Amino acid sequence: MNTHTKSHPIYKHYPVLGMHCAGCAHNVEQTVAKLPGVCESKVDFAAAMLHLQLEKESVLTDNDIRKAIRAIGFDLIIADEDEELMRKQEAAQKRERICLGIDLSIAWVGLLCSMLYMWIKGHEGTPGLVLAISLLVYLISGRRYIFSAIKQLRHAVFSMDTLIFFSTTASIIYAMVRLWLPGLQHTDAAIHLDGSTMILAFVLTGKWLETRATGKSRSAIRALMNLRPRTARRVQDNGEEQEVAVSQIRRGDLLRVLPGSEVPVDGEVVEGISSVDEQMITGEAVPAEKLAGSRVYAGTVNGPTADLLIRAELMGSDTILGGIIRTVREAEASKAPSMRLADKVIAVFVPVVLAIAVVTFLAWIFVGGTQIWSSALLSAIAVLVIACPCALGLATPTAVAVAVGKAAEEQILLRSAEALEELDKIDTFVFDKTGTLTIGRPTVRQESWFSEDPESDKLRALLYAIEQRSSHPLASALAQHLRNNRMGQLLPELGTLPAPIQEPGRGVSFVYRDKLYRIGSVDYCSELIEQPAPEMAMQGSQIYFARENEWLAAFVLSDLIPQSNIEAIAKLQELGKQVVLLSGDRQTEAERVAQLLSISEVKGELLPEDKLSYIAQLQEKGRKVAMVGDGINDTEAMSRANIGIAMGGGSDIAKEVAQITLMRQDLNLVVRAMEISGQSKRIIRQNLFWAMIYNVISIPIAAGLLYPVLHTVLKPGVAAAAMACSSVIVVMNSLRLRRL
């Protein structure tokens, strides 16, 4: 069990044991939803996970939940930490696979032995031996369905277990009656002594294939979990190092990260210089340089040359990686609109099938009389076996799981299945400018020196020395641009520098070697010089450098637009999407960026409420709007939009509001998310169509619709094989998304 809080509610996650179909998942979901203090209960059948939202004041304990689940034939795994949870779940799944394999083997051995015996001995053999084999397989391989169904029936709940229990039990009773009542042995159809064995063999085969396939659909969440180190090297107060479990690390502990090893927690570098591979967090292939004061993140990998001493700050689910895992898990657990429809069908599916089976039996007896009771019973059993709620229950969640995992692999975090479905409907994309369309920091795009001073290198060093003292973003960008390898040599030659005088909104001035210097706007510097300022060809923020009666240099700075963003906007427009730019920056700067991106609709100098109002107006016109932003000022608009998309480098509040987070500063991820959304919707529609059409066609055939033409009834074994295939087909179709 993993717990975390978001403002008021409490969120908990439990692996569930013993679920065999979507009906089982529905029963668990409804049972837990009735417990006091539960705000919302969701069960992900494909992942076998129960996701709860509890009231903050809820006194409901883990054991209370487990007791309720056990009463209807299932069980929960309870653990305090994610690592322990994963270990327990993997162990339980391994035991389940072993038990399933044993049951499957017994069923097939029993079936093959029965068929071989009947083939060798024919009618001269002892049918009682075949019946004994069938009874043995029923009690051993079918025990999981027997016990589960009986517990569920006590609480008036139904699932696929109920259908299998009734069908196999009816087959066994049918065989006994046919064998032990000689007067009925030759009334019509052949004796099906191995019917229950055949049903269990095919059902368990389908379950085994389904388990393997659905396991692949959850590969992304397992891969993310496996990124988290299990141990860390903690530095003791006496300087000794001890390897401990990550769960034992506490805030403030000093940890040694050896070359080539994974960073165990989020923290700060205390000592050492190294490069760290942060691709799993940032998507950047180039390792990031780390030194004292730098931030490091759990799951990233230290370079091969040097170790780092770090101070632990965030552990476990509180780390960046923990947040990613939580987001992916919640997205997989969320229910898309199509899944809600499937849930309504599943809720009544099993009772309806039971009713159809009874009607089928009675209809046969009514038409043909008691002399064809065996055909009536076989048809009723076939109806119970062939009906498949699993395919319907797996249709959406498996596709969602694969799509969410695929998106996560490509640095796209989807917070809900609804966002996955809705993204494909978006026809208007509204972008913030700074930090979204642009890189979010000013960069020097043009540099011109006008002075013929022979010591121009020293002037450059002087400008650098003054600008690096300023905290203004433009000054910092200019200082970074001016820095070169010779600064270490030139700065000492400048001697003592005076403190510059700040003039907000205009620039700075200082006196150096009896001359007055100014750095700032063209109007501010023009006050020192009679000649007009040299004009700069490029648009952007202009910084001039001047001294008494002399223009020294000028720089044009602007926020750069990555080439990838230019390509992304072009792709969106090719897809017929309307693209809008909304910015709080000057109208002229917003128009400059819009022109470079070929965006025709642009608004500048907007307050957050103006952006909100603009999106509301678009929605009133019937537009489906996605808002893409990175700052706190974008959160209102993102909340109002149909889909909010946040940049990974933006504010935490923006990422909390958004349904989708892009972990890289690359708007091509928006296009990629749309592709994944569109393909996943197609897969979901195909799955739902198959699940629906399968049951619509197969149940009437099992009931005997084709008997007047074929003069035979559908054997329960064939029905079981068809049911098994229907679920596997749905899962395998969902797995096609992995190749997208």
XYZ file of C-alpha atoms in Angstrom:
740
model
C 0.000 0.000 0.000
C 1.272 3.412 -0.961
C -0.212 6.577 0.564
C 0.136 10.247 -0.310
C -1.965 13.340 0.189
C -3.092 16.127 -2.051
C -4.527 18.998 -0.051
C -7.508 17.356 1.693
C -8.165 13.802 0.429
C -5.981 10.805 1.239
C -4.954 8.551 -1.631
C -4.125 4.864 -1.174
C -3.153 2.103 -3.584
C -3.387 -1.657 -2.974
C -2.601 -4.642 -5.207
C -5.616 -7.006 -5.303
C -5.259 -10.786 -5.437
C -7.704 -13.275 -6.911
C -9.440 -11.219 -9.615
C -10.159 -13.230 -12.764
C -12.294 -10.842 -14.811
C -13.628 -7.321 -15.124
C -16.703 -8.415 -13.155
C -14.433 -9.289 -10.227
C -12.881 -5.835 -10.444
C -16.332 -4.239 -10.488
C -17.362 -6.202 -7.402
C -14.237 -5.134 -5.488
C -14.790 -1.531 -6.547
C -18.423 -1.463 -5.437
C -17.748 -3.281 -2.157
C -15.017 -0.844 -1.103
C -17.045 2.164 -2.261
C -19.680 1.316 0.371
C -17.179 1.531 3.256
C -17.405 4.647 5.476
C -14.965 7.420 4.621
C -14.370 6.331 1.013
C -14.758 9.222 -1.454
C -13.876 7.252 -4.562
C -12.962 3.647 -5.321
C -11.392 2.575 -8.629
C -10.042 -0.839 -9.591
C -7.646 -1.283 -12.485
C -8.264 -4.893 -13.514
C -5.332 -5.063 -15.937
C -2.902 -3.937 -13.203
C -4.790 -5.698 -10.371
C -4.691 -2.452 -8.348
C -7.256 -0.819 -6.067
C -7.012 2.984 -5.952
C -8.829 4.766 -3.123
C -9.557 8.368 -2.282
C -10.453 8.718 1.394
C -11.753 11.595 3.450
C -8.997 13.261 5.466
C -10.783 12.439 8.712
C -11.426 8.822 7.703
C -10.652 6.250 10.402
C -10.813 3.387 7.895
C -7.778 1.126 8.354
C -5.985 -1.128 5.906
C -7.313 -4.166 7.750
C -10.902 -2.866 7.512
C -10.555 -2.665 3.739
C -8.892 -6.063 3.580
C -11.651 -7.666 5.652
C -14.339 -6.340 3.298
C -12.419 -7.585 0.256
C -11.788 -11.015 1.756
C -15.496 -11.436 2.471
C -16.217 -11.578 -1.276
C -13.340 -13.899 -2.129
C -10.387 -11.606 -2.836
C -7.386 -10.298 -0.908
C -5.169 -7.204 -0.640
C -1.437 -6.663 -0.331
C -0.598 -4.166 2.395
C 2.829 -2.513 2.696
C 4.200 0.747 4.116
C 6.628 1.682 1.320
C 6.520 1.500 -2.463
C 9.589 -0.762 -2.535
C 8.027 -3.215 -0.088
C 4.736 -3.014 -1.982
C 6.450 -3.881 -5.257
C 8.362 -6.788 -3.691
C 5.195 -8.229 -2.147
C 3.225 -7.765 -5.344
C 5.926 -9.390 -7.471
C 6.129 -12.308 -5.009
C 2.334 -12.719 -5.037
C 2.221 -12.541 -8.830
C 4.989 -15.133 -9.051
C 3.067 -17.488 -6.737
C -0.091 -16.874 -8.777
C 1.739 -17.676 -12.041
C 3.111 -20.894 -10.530
C -0.312 -21.957 -9.236
C -1.911 -21.035 -12.553
C 0.720 -23.054 -14.405
C 0.117 -26.088 -12.169
C -3.661 -25.842 -12.547
C -3.308 -25.399 -16.306
C -1.008 -28.415 -16.566
C -3.357 -30.606 -14.505
C -6.328 -29.558 -16.658
C -4.572 -30.343 -19.942
C -3.084 -33.611 -18.674
C -6.545 -34.637 -17.477
C -8.134 -33.671 -20.805
C -5.519 -35.464 -22.891
C -5.694 -38.586 -20.708
C -9.488 -38.660 -21.045
C -9.359 -38.195 -24.813
C -6.603 -40.803 -25.212
C -8.459 -43.339 -23.058
C -11.693 -42.810 -24.989
C -9.837 -43.108 -28.302
C -8.145 -46.372 -27.303
C -11.006 -48.061 -25.471
C -13.970 -46.492 -27.216
C -17.323 -47.690 -25.914
C -15.675 -50.791 -24.444
C -13.859 -48.711 -21.831
C -15.029 -47.684 -18.418
C -16.665 -44.202 -18.609
C -16.369 -43.983 -14.852
C -12.588 -43.480 -15.182
C -13.110 -40.458 -17.453
C -15.632 -39.066 -15.004
C -13.179 -39.580 -12.136
C -10.515 -37.655 -14.042
C -12.977 -34.852 -14.757
C -14.014 -34.691 -11.112
C -10.366 -34.564 -9.990
C -9.580 -31.719 -12.424
C -12.770 -29.908 -11.328
C -11.766 -30.013 -7.657
C -8.088 -29.121 -8.183
C -7.857 -26.820 -11.210
C -11.323 -25.382 -10.684
C -11.020 -24.723 -6.943
C -10.143 -21.028 -7.512
C -13.446 -20.483 -9.289
C -15.459 -22.656 -6.893
C -14.355 -20.891 -3.700
C -14.556 -17.418 -5.240
C -18.019 -17.952 -6.695
C -19.434 -19.372 -3.449
C -18.150 -16.397 -1.445
C -19.553 -13.969 -3.998
C -22.934 -15.668 -4.096
C -23.219 -15.263 -0.328
C -23.044 -11.495 -0.896
C -25.221 -11.543 -4.058
C -22.393 -10.454 -6.330
C -21.513 -12.029 -9.687
C -18.469 -12.295 -11.956
C -16.904 -14.570 -14.538
C -16.090 -16.894 -11.638
C -19.850 -17.381 -11.224
C -20.269 -18.332 -14.896
C -17.363 -20.789 -14.819
C -18.537 -22.291 -11.525
C -22.064 -22.882 -12.819
C -20.900 -24.187 -16.192
C -18.313 -26.648 -14.834
C -20.589 -27.783 -12.015
C -23.455 -28.311 -14.461
C -21.108 -30.281 -16.735
C -20.069 -32.563 -13.882
C -23.697 -33.116 -12.808
C -24.680 -33.726 -16.434
C -21.958 -36.360 -16.801
C -22.982 -38.098 -13.578
C -26.646 -38.194 -14.568
C -25.872 -39.518 -18.060
C -23.571 -42.183 -16.619
C -25.628 -43.326 -13.641
C -29.108 -43.182 -15.123
C -28.986 -45.824 -17.893
C -32.391 -44.898 -19.204
C -31.094 -41.488 -20.322
C -27.807 -42.609 -21.887
C -29.039 -42.874 -25.463
C -31.765 -40.234 -25.696
C -29.826 -37.847 -27.926
C -26.323 -36.265 -27.977
C -23.125 -38.148 -27.147
C -21.923 -38.396 -23.573
C -19.672 -35.407 -22.706
C -17.925 -36.792 -19.640
C -14.896 -34.558 -20.115
C -16.891 -31.340 -20.647
C -15.841 -29.605 -17.405
C -12.202 -30.581 -17.976
C -12.268 -29.081 -21.457
C -13.853 -25.885 -20.146
C -11.194 -25.465 -17.434
C -8.343 -26.296 -19.820
C -9.324 -23.566 -22.296
C -10.316 -21.009 -19.647
C -7.010 -21.412 -17.793
C -5.084 -21.264 -21.077
C -6.776 -17.969 -21.881
C -6.048 -16.681 -18.387
C -2.377 -17.623 -18.731
C -2.052 -15.865 -22.107
C -3.985 -12.871 -20.788
C -1.702 -12.613 -17.727
C 1.408 -12.606 -19.907
C -0.020 -9.993 -22.276
C -1.378 -7.644 -19.598
C 1.978 -7.868 -17.825
C 3.598 -6.412 -20.941
C 1.059 -3.584 -20.952
C 2.406 -2.485 -17.529
C 6.082 -2.528 -18.486
C 6.398 1.267 -18.211
C 5.410 1.511 -14.547
C 7.709 -1.407 -13.678
C 10.582 0.211 -15.579
C 10.074 3.449 -13.641
C 9.937 1.569 -10.342
C 13.142 -0.257 -11.231
C 14.943 3.060 -11.733
C 14.817 3.682 -7.993
C 17.894 2.399 -6.173
C 17.283 -0.028 -3.328
C 20.342 0.906 -1.239
C 22.545 3.918 -0.498
C 25.959 4.571 1.107
C 25.322 6.647 4.237
C 28.253 8.556 5.755
C 28.251 8.207 9.537
C 29.263 10.953 11.970
C 32.656 9.253 12.423
C 33.289 9.290 8.675
C 32.631 5.617 8.102
C 30.330 4.610 5.255
C 27.538 2.059 5.624
C 25.290 0.581 2.957
C 21.659 0.891 4.044
C 18.236 0.502 2.491
C 16.898 3.696 0.884
C 13.823 3.415 3.135
C 16.120 4.064 6.132
C 17.450 7.364 4.756
C 16.264 10.481 6.550
C 16.313 14.146 5.589
C 19.755 15.646 6.230
C 21.697 12.368 5.944
C 24.988 12.552 4.039
C 25.266 10.000 1.227
C 28.193 8.979 -0.952
C 27.348 8.435 -4.626
C 30.105 6.393 -6.267
C 31.103 6.746 -9.940
C 28.629 4.963 -12.205
C 26.058 4.423 -9.449
C 22.528 5.771 -9.164
C 21.591 8.749 -7.021
C 19.317 7.283 -4.310
C 17.348 10.416 -3.283
C 16.686 14.005 -4.283
C 19.239 16.235 -2.610
C 22.031 18.783 -2.828
C 25.697 18.230 -3.639
C 27.883 19.007 -0.640
C 31.239 17.990 -2.066
C 32.685 16.841 -5.380
C 32.497 17.694 -9.074
C 31.006 15.252 -11.568
C 28.656 14.893 -14.520
C 25.294 13.188 -13.950
C 23.118 11.529 -16.583
C 19.655 13.075 -16.028
C 18.043 11.878 -19.252
C 15.272 10.019 -17.421
C 14.236 13.302 -15.742
C 15.015 15.998 -18.313
C 15.212 14.026 -21.552
C 18.598 15.628 -22.277
C 21.234 13.206 -23.574
C 24.174 15.411 -22.472
C 25.125 14.791 -18.801
C 24.671 17.759 -16.456
C 27.686 19.123 -14.583
C 27.285 18.961 -10.794
C 29.290 20.714 -8.090
C 28.697 21.934 -4.547
C 25.212 23.462 -4.305
C 23.816 21.667 -7.376
C 20.584 19.693 -7.194
C 20.591 15.950 -7.914
C 17.631 13.634 -8.390
C 16.829 10.047 -7.463
C 17.312 7.543 -10.272
C 19.841 9.640 -12.205
C 23.296 8.121 -12.770
C 26.594 9.602 -11.592
C 29.369 9.846 -14.162
C 32.229 7.332 -14.356
C 35.045 9.544 -13.080
C 34.264 11.034 -9.657
C 32.093 10.469 -6.624
C 29.702 12.973 -5.023
C 28.782 13.659 -1.421
C 25.133 14.710 -1.238
C 22.705 15.759 1.488
C 19.346 13.952 1.373
C 16.279 16.181 1.101
C 13.429 14.163 -0.469
C 12.987 10.403 -0.363
C 10.697 7.747 -1.782
C 7.437 8.961 -3.282
C 8.350 12.615 -2.541
C 11.170 12.648 -5.107
C 10.800 13.865 -8.694
C 10.914 10.232 -9.874
C 8.356 9.287 -7.213
C 6.067 12.007 -8.540
C 6.445 10.683 -12.083
C 5.606 7.150 -10.929
C 2.583 8.455 -9.021
C 1.371 10.428 -12.041
C 1.706 7.435 -14.374
C -0.005 5.134 -11.857
C -2.922 7.551 -11.359
C -3.292 7.996 -15.117
C -3.446 4.234 -15.607
C -5.982 3.975 -12.777
C -8.220 6.764 -14.051
C -11.269 5.880 -16.093
C -11.814 7.185 -19.566
C -15.390 7.991 -20.644
C -15.509 4.788 -22.700
C -14.563 2.764 -19.600
C -17.475 4.203 -17.642
C -19.837 2.831 -20.308
C -18.134 -0.564 -20.095
C -18.516 -0.513 -16.295
C -22.287 -0.046 -16.620
C -22.491 -3.011 -18.991
C -20.278 -5.207 -16.764
C -22.437 -4.421 -13.716
C -25.402 -6.246 -15.269
C -23.560 -8.561 -17.655
C -23.288 -11.717 -15.511
C -26.884 -11.655 -14.177
C -28.149 -11.164 -17.728
C -26.047 -14.088 -19.006
C -27.334 -16.308 -16.193
C -30.879 -15.346 -17.178
C -30.145 -16.085 -20.869
C -28.755 -19.516 -19.928
C -31.934 -20.365 -17.986
C -34.125 -19.114 -20.846
C -32.058 -21.168 -23.315
C -32.591 -24.369 -21.313
C -36.329 -23.760 -20.945
C -36.703 -22.833 -24.623
C -35.097 -26.107 -25.725
C -37.348 -28.098 -23.406
C -40.417 -26.162 -24.582
C -39.642 -26.791 -28.250
C -38.293 -30.329 -28.125
C -39.579 -31.809 -24.918
C -37.669 -33.609 -22.196
C -36.188 -36.107 -24.659
C -33.602 -33.496 -25.723
C -32.779 -32.342 -22.200
C -29.059 -33.012 -22.726
C -28.900 -30.695 -25.754
C -30.772 -28.095 -23.727
C -28.295 -28.401 -20.884
C -25.258 -28.342 -23.199
C -26.541 -25.186 -24.865
C -27.147 -23.510 -21.508
C -23.628 -24.466 -20.387
C -22.186 -23.133 -23.657
C -23.958 -19.795 -23.046
C -22.410 -19.556 -19.576
C -18.935 -20.373 -20.873
C -18.825 -18.348 -24.077
C -20.053 -15.075 -22.528
C -16.997 -12.956 -21.806
C -17.038 -9.855 -19.590
C -13.210 -9.938 -19.600
C -12.851 -8.670 -23.155
C -15.183 -5.782 -22.358
C -13.379 -4.992 -19.117
C -9.930 -5.117 -20.720
C -10.857 -3.137 -23.842
C -10.097 0.320 -22.416
C -7.707 -0.150 -19.453
C -5.128 -2.191 -21.369
C -5.024 0.373 -24.185
C -4.810 3.221 -21.661
C -2.015 1.466 -19.760
C 0.066 0.920 -22.889
C -0.571 4.470 -24.146
C 0.307 6.084 -20.803
C 3.447 3.975 -20.564
C 4.444 4.817 -24.136
C 3.930 8.514 -23.435
C 5.998 8.306 -20.244
C 8.857 6.705 -22.173
C 8.821 9.748 -24.459
C 8.843 12.277 -21.573
C 5.073 12.965 -21.692
C 3.252 12.579 -18.388
C -0.493 12.027 -18.683
C -2.384 12.572 -15.433
C -5.618 10.878 -16.500
C -7.149 8.595 -19.095
C -9.696 11.329 -19.810
C -6.880 13.632 -20.952
C -5.694 10.852 -23.260
C -9.108 10.629 -24.913
C -9.843 14.377 -24.937
C -6.538 15.481 -26.479
C -7.506 14.056 -29.848
C -10.603 16.322 -29.873
C -8.652 19.576 -29.393
C -8.966 21.970 -32.322
C -7.361 25.099 -30.785
C -3.970 25.318 -29.071
C -3.267 28.432 -27.002
C 0.399 29.015 -26.131
C 2.065 31.222 -23.576
C 5.198 32.909 -24.958
C 8.015 33.041 -22.430
C 9.231 29.612 -21.358
C 6.777 27.831 -23.640
C 7.308 28.980 -27.212
C 10.658 30.506 -26.250
C 13.422 29.067 -24.056
C 12.461 31.409 -21.208
C 15.683 33.346 -20.804
C 17.181 36.231 -22.831
C 20.094 35.520 -25.151
C 22.375 37.929 -27.027
C 21.440 37.753 -30.691
C 23.439 40.729 -32.024
C 26.642 42.362 -30.782
C 28.249 45.495 -32.263
C 31.381 47.335 -31.053
C 31.857 50.946 -32.186
C 34.967 51.921 -30.241
C 38.403 51.932 -31.838
C 40.047 51.735 -28.427
C 43.178 49.546 -28.682
C 42.285 48.044 -25.311
C 38.867 46.792 -26.462
C 39.406 43.501 -24.620
C 39.658 45.433 -21.362
C 36.431 47.307 -22.195
C 34.741 43.948 -22.704
C 36.133 42.782 -19.360
C 34.940 46.002 -17.705
C 31.423 45.558 -19.064
C 31.445 41.940 -17.882
C 32.649 42.887 -14.402
C 29.850 45.426 -13.934
C 27.058 43.287 -15.400
C 27.899 40.188 -13.410
C 27.154 42.139 -10.225
C 23.560 42.740 -11.325
C 20.644 40.383 -10.705
C 18.656 41.739 -13.669
C 17.923 38.950 -16.201
C 19.246 41.005 -19.136
C 22.438 41.855 -17.260
C 22.971 38.214 -16.314
C 22.441 37.104 -19.911
C 24.892 39.726 -21.186
C 27.514 38.752 -18.598
C 27.209 35.099 -19.572
C 27.651 36.065 -23.221
C 30.754 38.190 -22.532
C 32.505 35.607 -20.390
C 35.442 33.882 -22.064
C 38.660 32.122 -21.128
C 40.636 35.390 -20.924
C 38.465 36.947 -18.211
C 40.566 35.385 -15.502
C 43.602 37.223 -16.879
C 41.939 40.544 -17.760
C 39.874 41.191 -14.627
C 42.895 41.659 -12.291
C 44.326 44.225 -14.756
C 41.240 46.425 -14.319
C 42.127 47.168 -10.721
C 39.551 48.278 -8.175
C 36.122 48.897 -9.641
C 33.601 51.336 -8.167
C 30.118 50.234 -7.146
C 27.699 50.988 -9.990
C 24.716 53.257 -9.388
C 21.439 51.566 -10.270
C 18.725 53.596 -11.970
C 15.680 51.305 -12.180
C 14.108 51.060 -15.605
C 17.035 52.846 -17.263
C 20.369 51.186 -16.480
C 23.525 51.618 -14.370
C 26.298 54.223 -14.297
C 29.786 54.203 -12.784
C 33.013 56.186 -12.885
C 36.186 54.424 -13.951
C 39.541 56.208 -14.361
C 37.839 59.574 -14.169
C 35.359 58.835 -16.930
C 31.606 58.339 -16.584
C 30.216 55.112 -18.099
C 26.638 54.062 -18.628
C 25.015 50.716 -19.479
C 21.326 50.627 -20.327
C 18.671 51.900 -22.703
C 19.507 54.031 -25.708
C 17.783 57.090 -24.191
C 19.693 56.714 -20.954
C 23.073 56.484 -22.688
C 22.253 59.262 -25.182
C 22.388 61.772 -22.329
C 26.206 61.433 -22.394
C 26.674 61.792 -26.155
C 25.664 64.357 -28.734
C 25.812 62.001 -31.708
C 22.725 59.832 -32.336
C 22.984 56.210 -31.296
C 23.933 53.631 -33.908
C 20.891 51.656 -34.978
C 20.698 47.907 -34.481
C 19.229 45.797 -37.273
C 17.560 43.148 -35.129
C 14.532 43.562 -32.900
C 14.587 42.815 -29.204
C 15.758 44.337 -25.932
C 18.647 46.690 -26.659
C 21.476 47.406 -24.230
C 23.969 50.185 -25.041
C 27.412 50.693 -23.504
C 28.736 54.268 -23.603
C 31.120 56.693 -21.935
C 31.456 60.443 -22.190
C 30.980 61.441 -25.852
C 31.563 57.918 -27.185
C 29.381 54.992 -28.115
C 31.278 51.860 -27.172
C 28.974 48.927 -27.983
C 25.390 47.772 -28.336
C 23.678 44.435 -27.877
C 20.314 43.053 -28.874
C 18.873 40.397 -26.563
C 15.762 38.352 -27.023
C 14.233 35.110 -25.911
C 15.194 32.491 -28.495
C 12.717 30.132 -30.123
C 14.042 26.553 -30.367
C 13.942 25.089 -33.863
C 11.931 22.169 -32.503
C 9.150 24.554 -31.433
C 9.043 26.140 -34.884
C 8.612 22.665 -36.378
C 5.934 21.744 -33.825
C 3.799 24.824 -34.542
C 4.060 24.139 -38.264
C 2.923 20.530 -37.731
C -0.077 21.640 -35.663
C -1.099 24.064 -38.380
C -0.696 21.341 -41.026
C -3.073 19.212 -38.977
C -5.653 22.001 -39.233
C -5.351 23.172 -35.633
C -5.873 26.820 -34.754
C -2.817 28.225 -32.948
C -3.043 31.286 -30.680
C -0.330 33.151 -28.785
C -1.288 34.867 -25.510
C 1.400 36.738 -23.596
C 1.832 39.163 -20.750
C 4.831 40.649 -22.587
C 4.751 43.783 -24.747
C 2.527 43.549 -27.804
C 5.474 44.280 -30.103
C 7.544 41.442 -28.628
C 4.589 39.054 -28.771
C 4.023 39.974 -32.427
C 7.732 39.436 -33.179
C 7.575 35.893 -31.824
C 4.245 35.235 -33.555
C 5.677 36.395 -36.871
C 8.638 34.039 -36.568
C 6.244 31.159 -35.876
C 3.670 32.178 -38.519
C 0.976 32.565 -35.852
C -1.710 34.967 -37.052
C -3.712 35.311 -33.825
C -1.663 36.995 -31.089
C -2.463 39.040 -27.979
C 0.113 40.762 -25.781
C 0.128 42.694 -22.488
C -2.470 40.320 -20.968
C -3.099 39.714 -17.290
C -3.934 36.160 -16.077
C -7.628 36.986 -15.982
C -7.406 38.253 -19.580
C -6.066 34.875 -20.707
C -8.875 33.153 -18.799
C -11.482 35.365 -20.457
C -10.018 34.764 -23.930
C -10.168 30.975 -23.528
C -13.743 31.220 -22.241
C -14.676 33.174 -25.379
C -13.133 30.476 -27.591
C -15.101 27.781 -25.768
C -18.342 29.753 -26.142
C -17.742 29.570 -29.896
C -17.641 25.775 -29.642
C -13.865 25.403 -29.731
C -12.058 22.622 -27.841
C -9.083 24.397 -26.294
C -5.734 23.251 -24.942
C -3.692 25.792 -22.975
C 0.076 25.263 -23.004
C 2.015 27.249 -20.397
C 4.700 27.136 -17.746
C 4.042 29.826 -15.137
C 1.753 30.567 -12.225
C 0.173 33.255 -14.388
C -1.017 30.518 -16.782
C -2.751 28.327 -14.195
C -6.169 30.018 -14.366
C -6.284 29.660 -18.120
C -5.044 26.062 -17.930
C -7.780 25.219 -15.419
C -10.471 26.666 -17.700
C -9.174 25.006 -20.876
C -10.402 21.558 -21.931
C -6.829 20.325 -21.555
C -4.011 22.013 -19.636
C -0.453 21.239 -20.756
C 2.491 22.311 -18.599
C 6.169 22.552 -19.472
C 8.335 20.403 -17.203
C 10.647 23.285 -16.375
C 7.761 25.506 -15.291
C 6.241 26.211 -11.899
C 5.052 23.373 -9.664
C 1.598 24.964 -9.477
C 1.259 24.914 -13.262
C 2.250 21.243 -13.355
C -0.245 20.455 -10.593
C -3.103 22.078 -12.525
C -2.222 20.561 -15.905
C -3.525 17.205 -17.123
C -0.387 16.722 -19.243
C 3.214 17.635 -18.408
C 6.010 17.778 -20.989
C 9.297 16.808 -19.353
C 11.375 18.330 -22.174
C 11.333 21.874 -23.526
C 10.136 20.578 -26.874
C 6.668 21.287 -28.259
C 7.028 18.359 -30.654
C 5.912 16.388 -27.591
C 2.494 18.037 -27.980
C 2.253 16.636 -31.497
C 3.507 13.267 -30.283
C 0.937 13.230 -27.466
C -1.782 13.884 -30.048
C -0.553 10.952 -32.136
C -0.615 8.649 -29.103
C -4.062 9.950 -28.152
C -5.483 9.404 -31.637
C -4.053 5.914 -32.001
C -5.148 4.865 -28.510
C -8.714 6.005 -29.227
C -8.742 3.920 -32.411
C -7.466 0.893 -30.488
C -10.078 1.415 -27.740
C -12.871 1.656 -30.313
C -11.634 -1.524 -32.008
C -11.446 -3.320 -28.657
C -14.933 -2.234 -27.585
C -16.381 -3.161 -30.982
C -14.802 -6.598 -30.811
C -15.913 -7.180 -27.208
C -19.480 -6.119 -27.985
C -19.822 -7.914 -31.320
C -18.249 -11.075 -29.906
C -20.875 -11.371 -27.169
C -23.725 -10.302 -29.462
C -22.855 -13.039 -31.999
C -21.468 -15.799 -29.782
C -24.210 -15.982 -27.140
C -27.064 -16.651 -29.646
C -24.886 -19.253 -31.416
C -24.170 -20.955 -28.078
C -27.887 -20.889 -27.281
C -28.562 -22.943 -30.442
C -29.412 -20.355 -33.083
C -27.662 -22.386 -35.802
C -29.047 -25.773 -34.707
C -31.739 -25.824 -37.467
C -28.956 -25.445 -40.071
C -26.075 -27.454 -38.557
C -28.122 -29.937 -36.513
C -25.633 -29.809 -33.680
C -25.064 -27.763 -30.557
C -21.921 -25.839 -29.647
C -19.767 -27.916 -27.331
C -18.822 -26.243 -24.035
C -15.132 -26.872 -24.744
C -15.322 -24.965 -28.018
C -17.195 -22.186 -26.236
C -14.430 -22.004 -23.613
C -11.768 -21.732 -26.332
C -13.690 -18.907 -28.008
C -14.042 -17.055 -24.684
C -10.319 -17.391 -23.978
C -9.390 -16.109 -27.423
C -11.663 -13.057 -27.141
C -9.735 -11.667 -24.136
C -6.327 -12.400 -25.622
C -7.271 -10.683 -28.888
C -8.218 -7.486 -27.017
C -4.967 -7.410 -25.042
C -2.778 -8.172 -28.064
C -4.516 -5.428 -30.034
C -3.739 -2.957 -27.230
C -0.076 -3.971 -27.269
C 0.188 -2.665 -30.838
C 0.474 0.794 -29.262
C 3.960 -0.126 -28.048
C 5.159 -0.058 -31.664
C 3.712 3.425 -32.297
